[in-house]
Amino acid sequence: MPIDLTEYERGAPFAGDYQSTLSALQDRLARAQLSQIVHRKRAIVLIEGWDGGGKRGALKKLAGAWDPCQLATHCLPVEGSGEGERHWLAPFWSRLPAGGHSAIFYRSWYRLMIEARRAGELDGRSWTRAADEVNEFESQQCDHGTLVVKLFFHVSAAVQAERLRERREDPWRRALGAQAEAEIIAHRADYEQAWSEVIALTNTRWAPWTLIDAGDKHGGRIAALTALADLFDKAMPLAPPEDGDTVVYLGKQKRA
């Protein structure tokens, strides 16, 4: 059953000290990543949502908290992956993280589904089959010990229109994608219906969605990083590994 996205567009201003709260969250995320690296855990973070929803701002704050050597960020173009005639999930298999690493997908396989539906390439049984393939794909990652985090940044149509209008007033930012943004605004209702359906179809117990009320930029960033920190704290071991053969081996190497 499609979810009601309007439940996540209150956009109440963040009540608190934004900078101190952000700094504390970045410290939590840095500590959680350290545990991930040491214990060789894998993580996938999907950043999805509306254009103008504050995704990139949240991504910058997240990237500022983590060791970039253990992090890969993949930004899918709005128009698709350009991967030819391979299976539509093939480009993502080749970008999965190794042990101790995280892979962030800024736009993901879900964006491909949405755009394919808009183009008339997915409907009825093919739409449901694509959702089933995604669920199986994510289940395989979880079975392999990978944490899968899915964040959707939601804003109302009015907030989105205002933020995209502000972008168009900057000639540099306008040159980045004004045509694609205009298409999204014109067909907002269709996109909203598609997102509601796909989130409902893929909100699984092994890879649930976290919807972010991003109507307030500061509030959206804090909510997203808090959700991510909570999930990492739960998934990553709390204690460092005990000294063992690795330490002894390194000592022998030094003496040699």
Tab-separated table of C-alpha atoms in Angstrom:
chain	number	residue	atom	x	y	z
A	1	MET	CA	0.000	0.000	0.000
A	2	PRO	CA	1.519	3.382	-1.022
A	3	ILE	CA	2.644	5.558	1.869
A	4	ASP	CA	1.441	9.104	2.463
A	5	LEU	CA	4.459	11.337	1.950
A	6	THR	CA	2.561	14.394	3.191
A	7	GLU	CA	3.072	13.068	6.723
A	8	TYR	CA	6.753	14.008	6.345
A	9	GLU	CA	6.539	17.626	5.225
A	10	ARG	CA	5.882	19.645	8.366
A	11	GLY	CA	9.254	21.373	8.029
A	12	ALA	CA	9.354	22.624	11.621
A	13	PRO	CA	12.489	24.732	12.328
A	14	PHE	CA	15.239	22.893	14.177
A	15	ALA	CA	14.910	23.610	17.886
A	16	GLY	CA	18.406	23.616	19.344
A	17	ASP	CA	21.999	24.644	18.750
A	18	TYR	CA	22.556	23.480	15.196
A	19	GLN	CA	26.364	23.713	15.128
A	20	SER	CA	26.957	21.915	18.422
A	21	THR	CA	24.412	19.215	17.559
A	22	LEU	CA	25.984	18.740	14.133
A	23	SER	CA	29.478	18.527	15.616
A	24	ALA	CA	28.389	15.899	18.138
A	25	LEU	CA	26.746	13.842	15.390
A	26	GLN	CA	29.859	14.015	13.219
A	27	ASP	CA	31.925	12.792	16.183
A	28	ARG	CA	29.504	9.860	16.641
A	29	LEU	CA	29.709	8.991	12.967
A	30	ALA	CA	33.507	9.194	12.978
A	31	ARG	CA	33.681	6.816	15.953
A	32	ALA	CA	31.209	4.413	14.332
A	33	GLN	CA	33.224	4.437	11.122
A	34	LEU	CA	36.380	3.648	13.080
A	35	SER	CA	34.685	0.528	14.450
A	36	GLN	CA	33.548	-0.337	10.935
A	37	ILE	CA	37.085	-0.041	9.567
A	38	VAL	CA	38.726	-2.019	12.361
A	39	HIS	CA	36.145	-4.820	12.235
A	40	ARG	CA	36.069	-4.908	8.407
A	41	LYS	CA	32.344	-4.230	8.154
A	42	ARG	CA	30.630	-3.024	4.971
A	43	ALA	CA	27.935	-0.373	4.582
A	44	ILE	CA	25.769	1.000	1.770
A	45	VAL	CA	24.064	4.366	2.224
A	46	LEU	CA	21.421	5.471	-0.278
A	47	ILE	CA	20.596	9.166	-0.414
A	48	GLU	CA	17.345	9.657	-2.298
A	49	GLY	CA	14.592	12.248	-2.379
A	50	TRP	CA	13.401	15.334	-4.162
A	51	ASP	CA	15.585	17.745	-6.084
A	52	GLY	CA	15.780	20.679	-3.703
A	53	GLY	CA	15.270	18.329	-0.755
A	54	GLY	CA	18.635	19.031	0.874
A	55	LYS	CA	20.328	15.762	-0.101
A	56	ARG	CA	23.607	17.309	-1.185
A	57	GLY	CA	23.890	19.483	1.927
A	58	ALA	CA	23.453	16.443	4.161
A	59	LEU	CA	25.951	14.472	2.070
A	60	LYS	CA	28.573	17.199	2.547
A	61	LYS	CA	28.141	17.065	6.321
A	62	LEU	CA	28.374	13.273	6.284
A	63	ALA	CA	31.457	13.265	4.067
A	64	GLY	CA	33.058	15.765	6.436
A	65	ALA	CA	32.702	13.273	9.290
A	66	TRP	CA	34.161	10.164	7.642
A	67	ASP	CA	37.619	9.085	6.543
A	68	PRO	CA	37.524	9.603	2.753
A	69	CYS	CA	39.997	6.748	2.197
A	70	GLN	CA	37.335	4.286	3.391
A	71	LEU	CA	34.464	5.924	1.546
A	72	ALA	CA	33.301	5.923	-2.078
A	73	THR	CA	30.562	8.272	-3.272
A	74	HIS	CA	28.709	7.373	-6.465
A	75	CYS	CA	26.510	10.063	-7.990
A	76	LEU	CA	24.077	8.712	-10.552
A	77	PRO	CA	23.133	11.209	-13.281
A	78	VAL	CA	19.497	12.271	-13.349
A	79	GLU	CA	19.068	10.869	-16.844
A	80	GLY	CA	20.287	7.372	-15.947
A	81	SER	CA	23.410	5.261	-15.748
A	82	GLY	CA	24.370	5.063	-19.427
A	83	GLU	CA	25.401	1.436	-18.962
A	84	GLY	CA	24.091	0.088	-22.248
A	85	GLU	CA	22.277	-3.219	-22.426
A	86	ARG	CA	23.571	-4.936	-19.281
A	87	HIS	CA	21.143	-5.854	-16.509
A	88	TRP	CA	19.972	-2.617	-14.952
A	89	LEU	CA	21.532	-3.486	-11.557
A	90	ALA	CA	24.904	-4.441	-13.068
A	91	PRO	CA	26.570	-1.021	-12.587
A	92	PHE	CA	25.778	-1.168	-8.871
A	93	TRP	CA	27.265	-4.637	-8.355
A	94	SER	CA	30.620	-3.290	-9.495
A	95	ARG	CA	30.449	-0.463	-6.940
A	96	LEU	CA	29.693	-2.492	-3.808
A	97	PRO	CA	31.999	-1.785	-0.852
A	98	ALA	CA	34.810	-3.982	0.388
A	99	GLY	CA	35.364	-4.844	4.041
A	100	GLY	CA	35.928	-1.743	6.156
A	101	HIS	CA	34.453	0.530	3.486
A	102	SER	CA	31.213	2.400	2.858
A	103	ALA	CA	29.601	3.155	-0.493
A	104	ILE	CA	27.270	6.139	-0.732
A	105	PHE	CA	24.865	6.228	-3.659
A	106	TYR	CA	23.636	9.756	-4.274
A	107	ARG	CA	20.662	8.661	-6.327
A	108	SER	CA	20.536	4.913	-6.769
A	109	TRP	CA	18.767	1.969	-8.358
A	110	TYR	CA	15.548	3.531	-7.125
A	111	ARG	CA	16.073	6.580	-9.300
A	112	LEU	CA	16.498	4.309	-12.309
A	113	MET	CA	13.176	2.664	-11.484
A	114	ILE	CA	11.403	6.001	-11.139
A	115	GLU	CA	12.772	7.387	-14.401
A	116	ALA	CA	12.000	4.151	-16.259
A	117	ARG	CA	8.412	4.360	-15.044
A	118	ARG	CA	8.167	7.987	-16.153
A	119	ALA	CA	9.443	6.947	-19.594
A	120	GLY	CA	6.781	4.227	-19.850
A	121	GLU	CA	9.335	1.410	-19.647
A	122	LEU	CA	8.036	-0.001	-16.342
A	123	ASP	CA	4.402	-0.573	-15.543
A	124	GLY	CA	2.216	-3.281	-14.062
A	125	ARG	CA	4.074	-6.565	-13.706
A	126	SER	CA	7.427	-5.153	-14.837
A	127	TRP	CA	7.241	-2.475	-12.101
A	128	THR	CA	6.538	-5.088	-9.437
A	129	ARG	CA	9.245	-7.375	-10.814
A	130	ALA	CA	11.801	-4.570	-10.623
A	131	ALA	CA	10.875	-3.974	-6.980
A	132	ASP	CA	11.273	-7.701	-6.280
A	133	GLU	CA	14.726	-7.664	-7.911
A	134	VAL	CA	15.733	-4.722	-5.721
A	135	ASN	CA	14.517	-6.471	-2.572
A	136	GLU	CA	16.481	-9.585	-3.499
A	137	PHE	CA	19.579	-7.518	-4.327
A	138	GLU	CA	19.455	-5.717	-0.972
A	139	SER	CA	18.738	-8.977	0.871
A	140	GLN	CA	21.879	-10.497	-0.648
A	141	GLN	CA	23.947	-7.567	0.619
A	142	CYS	CA	22.506	-7.899	4.126
A	143	ASP	CA	23.122	-11.669	4.108
A	144	HIS	CA	26.737	-10.847	3.233
A	145	GLY	CA	26.976	-8.735	6.400
A	146	THR	CA	26.516	-5.344	4.755
A	147	LEU	CA	24.527	-2.619	6.486
A	148	VAL	CA	22.050	-1.044	4.050
A	149	VAL	CA	20.736	2.424	4.968
A	150	LYS	CA	18.085	4.086	2.790
A	151	LEU	CA	17.293	7.765	3.383
A	152	PHE	CA	14.560	9.651	1.524
A	153	PHE	CA	14.556	13.455	1.824
A	154	HIS	CA	11.006	14.724	1.497
A	155	VAL	CA	9.765	18.300	1.093
A	156	SER	CA	6.395	19.700	0.089
A	157	ALA	CA	5.756	20.810	-3.471
A	158	ALA	CA	5.767	24.454	-2.345
A	159	VAL	CA	9.145	24.157	-0.609
A	160	GLN	CA	10.629	22.341	-3.581
A	161	ALA	CA	9.390	24.966	-6.040
A	162	GLU	CA	10.838	27.780	-3.917
A	163	ARG	CA	14.249	26.139	-3.562
A	164	LEU	CA	14.489	25.366	-7.264
A	165	ARG	CA	13.461	28.948	-8.047
A	166	GLU	CA	16.384	30.137	-5.913
A	167	ARG	CA	18.698	27.851	-7.873
A	168	ARG	CA	17.522	29.268	-11.179
A	169	GLU	CA	18.401	32.764	-10.020
A	170	ASP	CA	22.072	31.734	-9.849
A	171	PRO	CA	23.383	31.452	-13.439
A	172	TRP	CA	26.012	28.879	-12.463
A	173	ARG	CA	23.585	26.602	-10.666
A	174	ARG	CA	20.968	27.161	-13.363
A	175	ALA	CA	23.375	25.759	-15.936
A	176	LEU	CA	23.634	22.478	-14.000
A	177	GLY	CA	20.144	21.182	-14.605
A	178	ALA	CA	17.368	23.671	-15.065
A	179	GLN	CA	15.597	21.567	-17.718
A	180	ALA	CA	15.498	18.419	-15.562
A	181	GLU	CA	14.248	20.414	-12.586
A	182	ALA	CA	11.472	21.974	-14.651
A	183	GLU	CA	10.380	18.477	-15.741
A	184	ILE	CA	10.173	17.308	-12.129
A	185	ILE	CA	8.132	20.346	-11.062
A	186	ALA	CA	5.723	19.903	-13.973
A	187	HIS	CA	5.125	16.231	-13.142
A	188	ARG	CA	5.438	16.377	-9.365
A	189	ALA	CA	2.202	14.415	-8.792
A	190	ASP	CA	3.373	11.540	-11.011
A	191	TYR	CA	6.743	11.391	-9.272
A	192	GLU	CA	5.113	11.523	-5.857
A	193	GLN	CA	2.835	8.603	-6.720
A	194	ALA	CA	5.767	6.569	-8.047
A	195	TRP	CA	7.926	7.252	-5.001
A	196	SER	CA	5.076	6.409	-2.623
A	197	GLU	CA	4.582	3.067	-4.342
A	198	VAL	CA	8.226	2.076	-4.633
A	199	ILE	CA	8.988	2.951	-1.016
A	200	ALA	CA	6.035	0.840	0.119
A	201	LEU	CA	7.143	-2.076	-2.087
A	202	THR	CA	10.758	-2.009	-0.862
A	203	ASN	CA	10.366	-1.086	2.805
A	204	THR	CA	11.686	-4.434	4.039
A	205	ARG	CA	12.738	-5.564	7.503
A	206	TRP	CA	16.339	-6.090	6.292
A	207	ALA	CA	16.573	-2.741	4.471
A	208	PRO	CA	13.872	-0.363	5.746
A	209	TRP	CA	13.418	3.189	4.524
A	210	THR	CA	13.985	6.202	6.765
A	211	LEU	CA	11.943	9.193	5.622
A	212	ILE	CA	13.433	12.579	6.442
A	213	ASP	CA	11.269	15.655	6.885
A	214	ALA	CA	13.609	18.065	5.089
A	215	GLY	CA	11.377	21.138	4.902
A	216	ASP	CA	13.822	22.850	7.264
A	217	LYS	CA	17.388	22.440	5.970
A	218	HIS	CA	19.033	22.295	9.380
A	219	GLY	CA	16.368	19.998	10.764
A	220	GLY	CA	16.646	17.688	7.770
A	221	ARG	CA	20.421	17.372	8.079
A	222	ILE	CA	20.254	16.661	11.805
A	223	ALA	CA	17.469	14.086	11.310
A	224	ALA	CA	19.383	12.310	8.534
A	225	LEU	CA	22.700	12.164	10.378
A	226	THR	CA	20.967	11.099	13.590
A	227	ALA	CA	19.224	8.225	11.809
A	228	LEU	CA	22.498	7.180	10.190
A	229	ALA	CA	24.434	7.380	13.473
A	230	ASP	CA	21.764	5.327	15.268
A	231	LEU	CA	21.902	2.598	12.628
A	232	PHE	CA	25.717	2.505	12.604
A	233	ASP	CA	25.906	2.407	16.404
A	234	LYS	CA	23.542	-0.565	16.375
A	235	ALA	CA	25.328	-2.420	13.563
A	236	MET	CA	28.976	-1.867	14.479
A	237	PRO	CA	30.761	-3.630	17.374
A	238	LEU	CA	31.114	-1.450	20.467
A	239	ALA	CA	34.545	-2.704	21.524
A	240	PRO	CA	37.841	-2.877	19.613
A	241	PRO	CA	39.244	-6.305	18.784
A	242	GLU	CA	41.585	-7.917	21.264
A	243	ASP	CA	45.308	-7.843	20.500
A	244	GLY	CA	46.186	-11.102	18.802
A	245	ASP	CA	48.161	-12.688	16.028
A	246	THR	CA	48.200	-9.522	13.922
A	247	VAL	CA	50.012	-7.529	16.610
A	248	VAL	CA	52.483	-10.365	17.263
A	249	TYR	CA	53.168	-10.709	13.554
A	250	LEU	CA	53.855	-7.010	13.141
A	251	GLY	CA	56.238	-7.150	16.101
A	252	LYS	CA	58.156	-10.007	14.507
A	253	GLN	CA	58.347	-8.116	11.256
A	254	LYS	CA	59.833	-5.106	13.060
A	255	ARG	CA	62.512	-7.214	14.762
A	256	ALA	CA	63.366	-8.882	11.494
